[in-house]
Amino acid sequence: MSEPLDSAAKAILHGNDKGGYTVPTAGLYPYQWNWDSMFAAWGFSTFDIPRAWEEVETLFTGQWPSGMVPHILFHRPDPGYFPGPDVWGCDGPVPSSGISQPPVAATFIRKIWEQDPEAGRAHIERLVPQLADWHRWFMAWRTDRGAVFITHPWEAGRDNAPDWDNAMARIDPVGVGEYQRRDTAHVDASMRPTKEDYDRYIWLVQRGRRLGWDDAKMAEDPPFRVADPGMTFILLRANRDLEALAAEVGHPTDEIADWTRVLEDGAETLWNEELGCYDSRDAVHGGWGESLSNASFLCWYGGVDRPEMLRQLDRVMSKARYGVASYDPDGAKFDSKRYWRGPIWGIMNTLIGLGLSQCGHEEQARRVKATTRALIEDHGFAEYFDPLNGAPAGGGRFTWTAAIWLAWAG
Ligand code: 2M8
């Protein structure tokens, strides 16, 4: 713990607090993002548990009748972000996007609840059925052979990861029309996805909107479906935590335990023998993403141990100073600055570290934590960092980096 950095981290959470929810960073991301918000809640819980619960409850006000919890809630209009609510054209209870995001919620809800079980009881009694509805939605609409697939790169939270390159190349974004990006007005374009990526992101949003975001219609002839180790391991872990919470409040657990078994089998369909790691898999056309990424290393977080992955981790960590690069530094597509194609993300280090520790790999867990701590001490609370020299990149004063400092790294 370091007093000045603790205070700086709390000031970032307070500064990004919009009253009931926290934005990832001012300017670049002016709305409530799903998984960012759950990291924020965990960060708040280190000094203000009621505020942590408020963050969680606000996210769940956006849950759709289908059970889906959107990736962005547009509580108040802000012209600084594109695509906004008018482009998505969704009609959930709160203006929102039409896709979801990594379901870390159950895991952080459990962590917050454990800090004060009595104060949290009413919250988990309300939230367990909502979490179960969300997980059921994933199982019904986002699984292929038991692995969780995404229908849009934004759904994985790893927007321009090399994992999706092959599947994205199959999309012809015909008719996408003119649009004005806002992200490159806030940060350098060399750190962001390319125009080719954005054309496809927007084209996929336009398709969803045309189909009224109807799950069944969207499942017909899908243009993009990639099974993702990140989503699969995160849901697997969340499901184990949901089962524990459900047992606590007397909610049925059989169905949840079944999902865990399906996901455990599904995770093994993502083992790429040739590359020797968990990899993404095209769920429409077959074929691997051919990407060893930081999501591959979430296996331990999901409760899945593999000696080969420990060897891969040692190699990848030996190439970078501060933790786990988002894409293999020896890989052909490695780019130390471009977002999810190389940079280090504190939140991913955190999930990897939690998993290693849970599986008893204490030495590796300590190393991931120590390098993440040093990264923030040396380079601040940026959105992400260059793995070669730690240079801060993307947005500054970033909520999730501050949150993991308070709850884990600091
Ligand atoms: C990034 O994604 C958004 C779209 O959702 C964007 O680039 O506009 C990703 O890093 C994602 O994981 C994150 O939740 C979001 C807000 O921090 O930014």
XYZ file of C-alpha atoms and ligand atoms in Angstrom:
428
model
C 0.000 0.000 0.000
C 1.222 3.476 -0.775
C -0.635 6.434 0.711
C -0.232 8.858 -2.207
C -1.223 6.269 -4.814
C -4.174 5.090 -2.735
C -5.424 8.656 -2.515
C -4.826 9.203 -6.233
C -6.773 6.030 -7.066
C -9.704 7.059 -4.860
C -9.682 10.526 -6.443
C -9.945 8.895 -9.897
C -12.947 6.821 -8.821
C -14.600 9.901 -7.318
C -13.730 12.022 -10.359
C -15.307 9.473 -12.733
C -18.361 8.979 -10.501
C -21.443 10.317 -12.268
C -23.802 9.569 -9.384
C -24.701 5.886 -9.070
C -22.365 4.787 -11.825
C -18.761 5.403 -12.873
C -17.469 6.160 -16.375
C -14.226 4.451 -17.492
C -12.578 7.830 -18.106
C -13.847 11.335 -18.851
C -14.081 12.242 -22.543
C -13.152 9.001 -24.306
C -15.788 6.806 -22.597
C -18.585 8.971 -21.101
C -21.074 6.173 -20.247
C -21.425 3.165 -17.964
C -19.560 0.163 -19.387
C -20.498 -3.240 -18.047
C -17.230 -4.856 -16.935
C -15.496 -1.548 -16.197
C -18.280 -0.860 -13.765
C -17.839 -4.147 -11.946
C -14.110 -3.435 -11.474
C -15.129 0.027 -10.222
C -17.513 -1.560 -7.711
C -14.743 -3.822 -6.428
C -12.465 -0.774 -6.077
C -15.133 1.204 -4.221
C -15.729 -1.746 -1.905
C -12.259 -1.231 -0.388
C -13.432 2.009 1.216
C -17.187 2.465 0.605
C -19.263 -0.730 0.414
C -22.658 1.023 -0.027
C -21.252 2.882 -3.053
C -19.998 -0.444 -4.453
C -23.503 -1.918 -4.235
C -24.951 1.173 -5.861
C -22.650 0.675 -8.868
C -23.796 -2.927 -9.252
C -27.486 -2.145 -8.811
C -27.283 0.637 -11.424
C -25.795 -1.753 -13.983
C -28.623 -4.225 -13.446
C -31.305 -1.544 -14.036
C -30.286 -1.943 -17.678
C -30.975 -5.695 -17.882
C -33.169 -6.645 -20.843
C -36.241 -8.904 -20.475
C -34.194 -11.602 -22.258
C -31.706 -11.564 -19.366
C -28.966 -9.851 -21.384
C -27.066 -7.134 -19.528
C -25.829 -4.605 -22.122
C -22.227 -3.627 -22.630
C -22.971 0.119 -22.409
C -25.765 1.966 -20.596
C -26.316 5.451 -22.001
C -27.809 7.041 -18.894
C -27.322 10.603 -20.154
C -26.657 11.603 -23.776
C -23.087 12.679 -24.576
C -22.012 13.674 -28.092
C -18.362 12.821 -27.316
C -18.805 9.085 -27.997
C -19.671 7.207 -31.168
C -21.753 5.074 -31.650
C -24.321 6.498 -29.234
C -27.874 5.343 -28.414
C -29.338 6.680 -31.675
C -27.060 4.379 -33.691
C -27.755 1.296 -31.585
C -31.543 1.849 -31.633
C -32.284 -0.456 -28.678
C -35.363 -0.338 -26.493
C -34.311 -1.889 -23.191
C -35.292 -0.383 -19.833
C -32.360 2.071 -20.067
C -30.952 3.330 -23.415
C -28.182 0.862 -24.186
C -26.093 -1.029 -26.676
C -27.472 -4.315 -28.022
C -24.628 -6.660 -27.080
C -23.140 -7.811 -23.786
C -19.631 -7.860 -22.273
C -17.452 -10.188 -20.167
C -19.657 -11.293 -17.254
C -17.264 -10.643 -14.370
C -20.212 -9.406 -12.274
C -20.987 -12.549 -10.232
C -17.343 -12.848 -9.219
C -17.031 -9.262 -8.009
C -20.470 -9.323 -6.406
C -19.289 -12.302 -4.380
C -16.099 -10.462 -3.398
C -18.036 -7.385 -2.316
C -20.580 -9.465 -0.426
C -17.859 -11.386 1.445
C -16.522 -8.154 2.909
C -19.773 -7.545 4.791
C -22.173 -10.463 4.346
C -24.885 -8.978 6.503
C -25.019 -5.627 4.721
C -24.857 -7.413 1.371
C -27.581 -9.988 1.972
C -30.485 -7.954 0.585
C -28.397 -7.151 -2.466
C -27.457 -10.733 -3.261
C -31.022 -11.887 -2.678
C -32.101 -9.471 -5.401
C -29.105 -9.963 -7.687
C -28.800 -13.774 -7.747
C -31.930 -14.258 -9.901
C -30.799 -11.440 -12.182
C -27.349 -12.992 -12.555
C -28.930 -16.380 -13.224
C -31.090 -14.838 -15.969
C -28.012 -13.275 -17.550
C -25.969 -16.484 -17.415
C -28.950 -18.427 -18.819
C -29.050 -15.964 -21.705
C -25.358 -16.633 -22.416
C -25.940 -20.385 -22.343
C -28.925 -20.102 -24.702
C -27.625 -17.549 -27.204
C -23.852 -17.439 -26.971
C -22.525 -20.988 -26.723
C -21.094 -23.262 -29.366
C -20.064 -26.773 -28.238
C -20.057 -25.298 -24.723
C -17.656 -22.429 -25.458
C -18.903 -18.848 -25.281
C -18.832 -17.002 -28.585
C -19.101 -13.314 -29.326
C -21.223 -11.734 -32.052
C -19.232 -8.507 -32.129
C -15.594 -7.807 -31.155
C -16.858 -5.270 -28.590
C -18.656 -8.093 -26.801
C -15.325 -9.677 -25.791
C -14.010 -6.355 -24.488
C -10.832 -7.029 -26.511
C -11.927 -4.958 -29.456
C -9.172 -5.300 -32.045
C -7.473 -8.457 -30.745
C -5.818 -10.528 -33.520
C -8.225 -13.312 -32.468
C -10.954 -11.880 -34.688
C -8.860 -10.968 -37.737
C -9.785 -14.016 -39.830
C -13.497 -13.785 -39.037
C -13.546 -10.005 -39.521
C -11.888 -10.359 -42.926
C -14.911 -12.372 -44.100
C -17.238 -9.396 -43.514
C -17.772 -7.040 -46.424
C -19.035 -3.871 -44.722
C -21.025 -2.878 -47.780
C -23.408 0.047 -47.296
C -22.025 1.077 -43.927
C -22.093 4.721 -45.060
C -20.346 7.763 -43.651
C -19.850 8.207 -39.936
C -17.706 10.283 -37.650
C -15.484 8.480 -35.159
C -14.948 10.258 -31.830
C -12.294 8.058 -30.220
C -9.471 9.386 -32.393
C -10.326 12.941 -31.288
C -9.428 11.891 -27.723
C -6.374 9.650 -28.242
C -3.768 9.062 -30.932
C -5.095 7.029 -33.874
C -2.011 4.753 -33.800
C -3.249 3.391 -30.465
C -6.789 2.665 -31.683
C -8.489 0.181 -34.036
C -8.189 0.952 -37.764
C -10.893 2.302 -40.105
C -11.258 -1.211 -41.584
C -12.075 -2.453 -38.073
C -14.519 0.364 -37.386
C -16.394 -0.136 -40.668
C -17.053 -3.719 -39.589
C -17.941 -2.753 -36.005
C -20.541 -0.309 -37.284
C -21.790 -2.664 -39.989
C -22.470 -5.308 -37.311
C -24.347 -2.738 -35.193
C -26.461 -1.752 -38.202
C -27.320 -5.415 -38.820
C -28.402 -5.916 -35.199
C -30.538 -2.827 -35.330
C -32.181 -3.941 -38.579
C -33.108 -7.234 -36.881
C -34.489 -5.425 -33.820
C -31.719 -7.034 -31.688
C -33.884 -10.163 -31.688
C -31.696 -13.071 -30.552
C -33.410 -15.661 -32.750
C -33.267 -13.510 -35.878
C -29.653 -12.594 -35.225
C -28.758 -16.272 -34.933
C -29.873 -16.899 -38.534
C -26.990 -16.851 -40.975
C -24.651 -15.064 -38.532
C -21.842 -13.056 -40.159
C -19.548 -13.165 -37.120
C -19.340 -15.692 -34.300
C -16.050 -16.414 -32.629
C -15.735 -18.616 -29.547
C -13.491 -16.767 -27.144
C -11.316 -18.182 -24.345
C -11.782 -14.888 -22.462
C -15.576 -15.044 -22.392
C -15.569 -18.781 -21.765
C -13.219 -18.690 -18.774
C -14.866 -15.577 -17.339
C -18.355 -17.101 -17.508
C -17.026 -20.363 -16.099
C -15.546 -18.552 -13.114
C -18.614 -16.326 -12.700
C -20.808 -19.389 -12.742
C -18.866 -21.027 -9.915
C -19.276 -17.814 -7.910
C -22.958 -17.601 -8.801
C -23.492 -21.144 -7.564
C -21.947 -20.210 -4.201
C -24.105 -17.083 -3.939
C -27.216 -18.987 -4.968
C -26.620 -21.586 -2.253
C -26.274 -18.758 0.246
C -29.711 -17.292 -0.526
C -31.529 -20.576 -1.112
C -31.825 -20.151 -4.879
C -31.774 -23.436 -6.883
C -28.245 -24.457 -7.903
C -28.770 -27.499 -10.171
C -29.144 -25.531 -13.360
C -26.081 -23.416 -12.520
C -23.982 -26.504 -11.790
C -25.034 -27.934 -15.179
C -23.840 -24.779 -16.942
C -20.459 -25.133 -15.241
C -20.067 -28.667 -16.613
C -21.051 -27.545 -20.122
C -18.556 -24.679 -20.002
C -15.770 -26.915 -18.670
C -16.219 -29.167 -21.708
C -16.560 -26.120 -23.950
C -13.250 -24.690 -22.769
C -11.480 -27.808 -24.050
C -12.834 -27.147 -27.558
C -10.614 -24.034 -27.496
C -7.373 -25.937 -27.024
C -5.214 -25.348 -30.099
C -2.772 -28.249 -30.086
C -0.558 -26.774 -32.760
C -0.128 -23.427 -31.014
C -0.064 -25.122 -27.589
C -2.557 -22.782 -25.940
C -6.208 -21.863 -25.507
C -7.204 -19.992 -28.636
C -10.300 -18.466 -30.195
C -12.241 -20.540 -32.725
C -14.503 -19.449 -35.570
C -17.896 -20.905 -34.651
C -19.345 -20.434 -38.139
C -16.587 -21.520 -40.521
C -14.215 -23.354 -38.181
C -10.525 -22.502 -37.943
C -8.432 -20.975 -35.184
C -7.847 -17.342 -34.335
C -4.180 -18.336 -34.071
C -3.663 -16.054 -31.138
C -1.974 -16.587 -27.812
C -3.450 -13.650 -25.916
C -3.866 -12.542 -22.325
C -7.342 -14.147 -22.525
C -5.668 -17.535 -23.099
C -4.132 -17.101 -19.633
C -7.545 -16.775 -17.972
C -7.676 -20.584 -17.838
C -6.689 -20.621 -14.137
C -9.271 -17.935 -13.384
C -11.818 -20.326 -14.898
C -10.434 -23.113 -12.701
C -8.710 -24.955 -15.555
C -5.030 -25.866 -15.098
C -2.624 -26.892 -17.883
C 1.161 -27.236 -17.516
C 1.657 -26.019 -21.106
C 0.011 -22.716 -20.199
C 2.479 -22.149 -17.351
C 5.343 -22.573 -19.793
C 3.713 -20.146 -22.216
C 3.245 -17.678 -19.365
C 6.916 -17.816 -18.408
C 7.929 -17.161 -22.000
C 5.478 -14.286 -22.540
C 6.403 -12.663 -19.225
C 10.090 -12.884 -19.982
C 9.499 -10.638 -23.026
C 7.816 -7.789 -21.183
C 8.754 -5.835 -18.129
C 5.365 -5.450 -16.539
C 3.080 -8.454 -16.706
C 1.208 -10.181 -19.484
C 1.081 -8.650 -22.969
C -2.338 -8.848 -24.626
C -0.820 -10.693 -27.581
C 2.253 -12.929 -27.814
C 5.310 -10.637 -28.118
C 6.843 -13.303 -30.398
C 3.713 -13.370 -32.588
C 3.680 -11.937 -36.111
C 0.920 -9.421 -35.313
C 2.405 -8.017 -32.115
C 2.048 -4.217 -31.917
C 3.157 -2.750 -28.598
C 0.909 0.320 -28.864
C -2.262 -0.733 -30.633
C -4.801 -1.441 -27.961
C -5.561 -5.167 -27.684
C -2.788 -6.260 -30.082
C 0.103 -6.139 -27.612
C -0.339 -3.628 -24.766
C -0.649 -4.635 -21.140
C -3.987 -4.229 -19.400
C -3.973 -4.051 -15.608
C -7.383 -5.674 -15.323
C -6.300 -8.695 -17.331
C -3.168 -9.036 -15.220
C -5.480 -8.981 -12.207
C -7.774 -11.747 -13.432
C -4.754 -13.833 -14.454
C -3.148 -13.264 -11.041
C -6.324 -14.195 -9.172
C -6.564 -17.390 -11.198
C -2.934 -18.394 -10.702
C -3.278 -17.927 -6.987
C -6.507 -19.910 -6.860
C -4.806 -22.808 -8.666
C -1.873 -22.731 -6.234
C 0.682 -21.201 -8.611
C 1.762 -18.725 -5.958
C 5.121 -17.824 -7.409
C 3.655 -16.841 -10.796
C 0.757 -15.081 -9.065
C 3.186 -13.001 -7.009
C 5.141 -12.113 -10.113
C 2.072 -10.928 -12.022
C 0.963 -8.864 -9.051
C 4.400 -7.350 -8.366
C 4.897 -6.316 -12.006
C 1.399 -4.780 -12.129
C 2.136 -2.840 -8.955
C 5.436 -1.597 -10.411
C 3.701 -0.669 -13.660
C 1.244 1.629 -11.884
C 3.898 3.021 -9.529
C 6.152 3.856 -12.480
C 3.592 4.894 -15.100
C 0.308 5.853 -13.436
C -3.343 4.942 -13.947
C -3.522 4.738 -17.740
C -6.023 2.697 -19.725
C -3.249 0.340 -20.920
C 0.537 0.299 -21.294
C 3.285 -0.513 -23.757
C 4.646 -3.899 -22.607
C 8.188 -3.115 -23.720
C 8.758 0.054 -21.697
C 5.556 0.589 -19.699
C 4.677 3.836 -21.507
C 1.085 4.795 -20.641
C -1.358 4.614 -23.561
C -5.007 5.349 -24.382
C -7.061 7.308 -21.860
C -5.650 8.602 -18.568
C -7.134 8.662 -15.037
C -8.703 5.325 -15.806
C -11.304 3.843 -13.464
C -10.419 0.164 -13.770
C -6.701 0.758 -13.325
C -7.428 2.768 -10.165
C -9.833 0.067 -8.974
C -7.382 -2.800 -9.328
C -4.746 -0.755 -7.539
C -7.058 -0.415 -4.539
C -8.449 -3.943 -4.548
C -5.481 -6.010 -5.646
C -2.203 -4.567 -6.963
C -1.466 -1.788 -4.478
C -13.016 -0.468 -25.035
O -14.150 -0.677 -25.852
C -15.013 0.375 -26.321
C -16.208 -0.277 -26.991
O -16.907 -1.045 -26.067
C -14.397 1.337 -27.303
O -13.241 1.168 -27.704
O -15.099 2.271 -27.672
C -12.527 -1.855 -24.559
O -11.241 -1.765 -24.008
C -13.507 -2.441 -23.551
O -13.009 -3.627 -23.005
C -13.828 -1.456 -22.432
O -14.851 -1.976 -21.631
C -14.225 -0.080 -22.974
C -14.326 0.978 -21.869
O -13.161 0.997 -21.081
O -13.276 0.387 -23.931
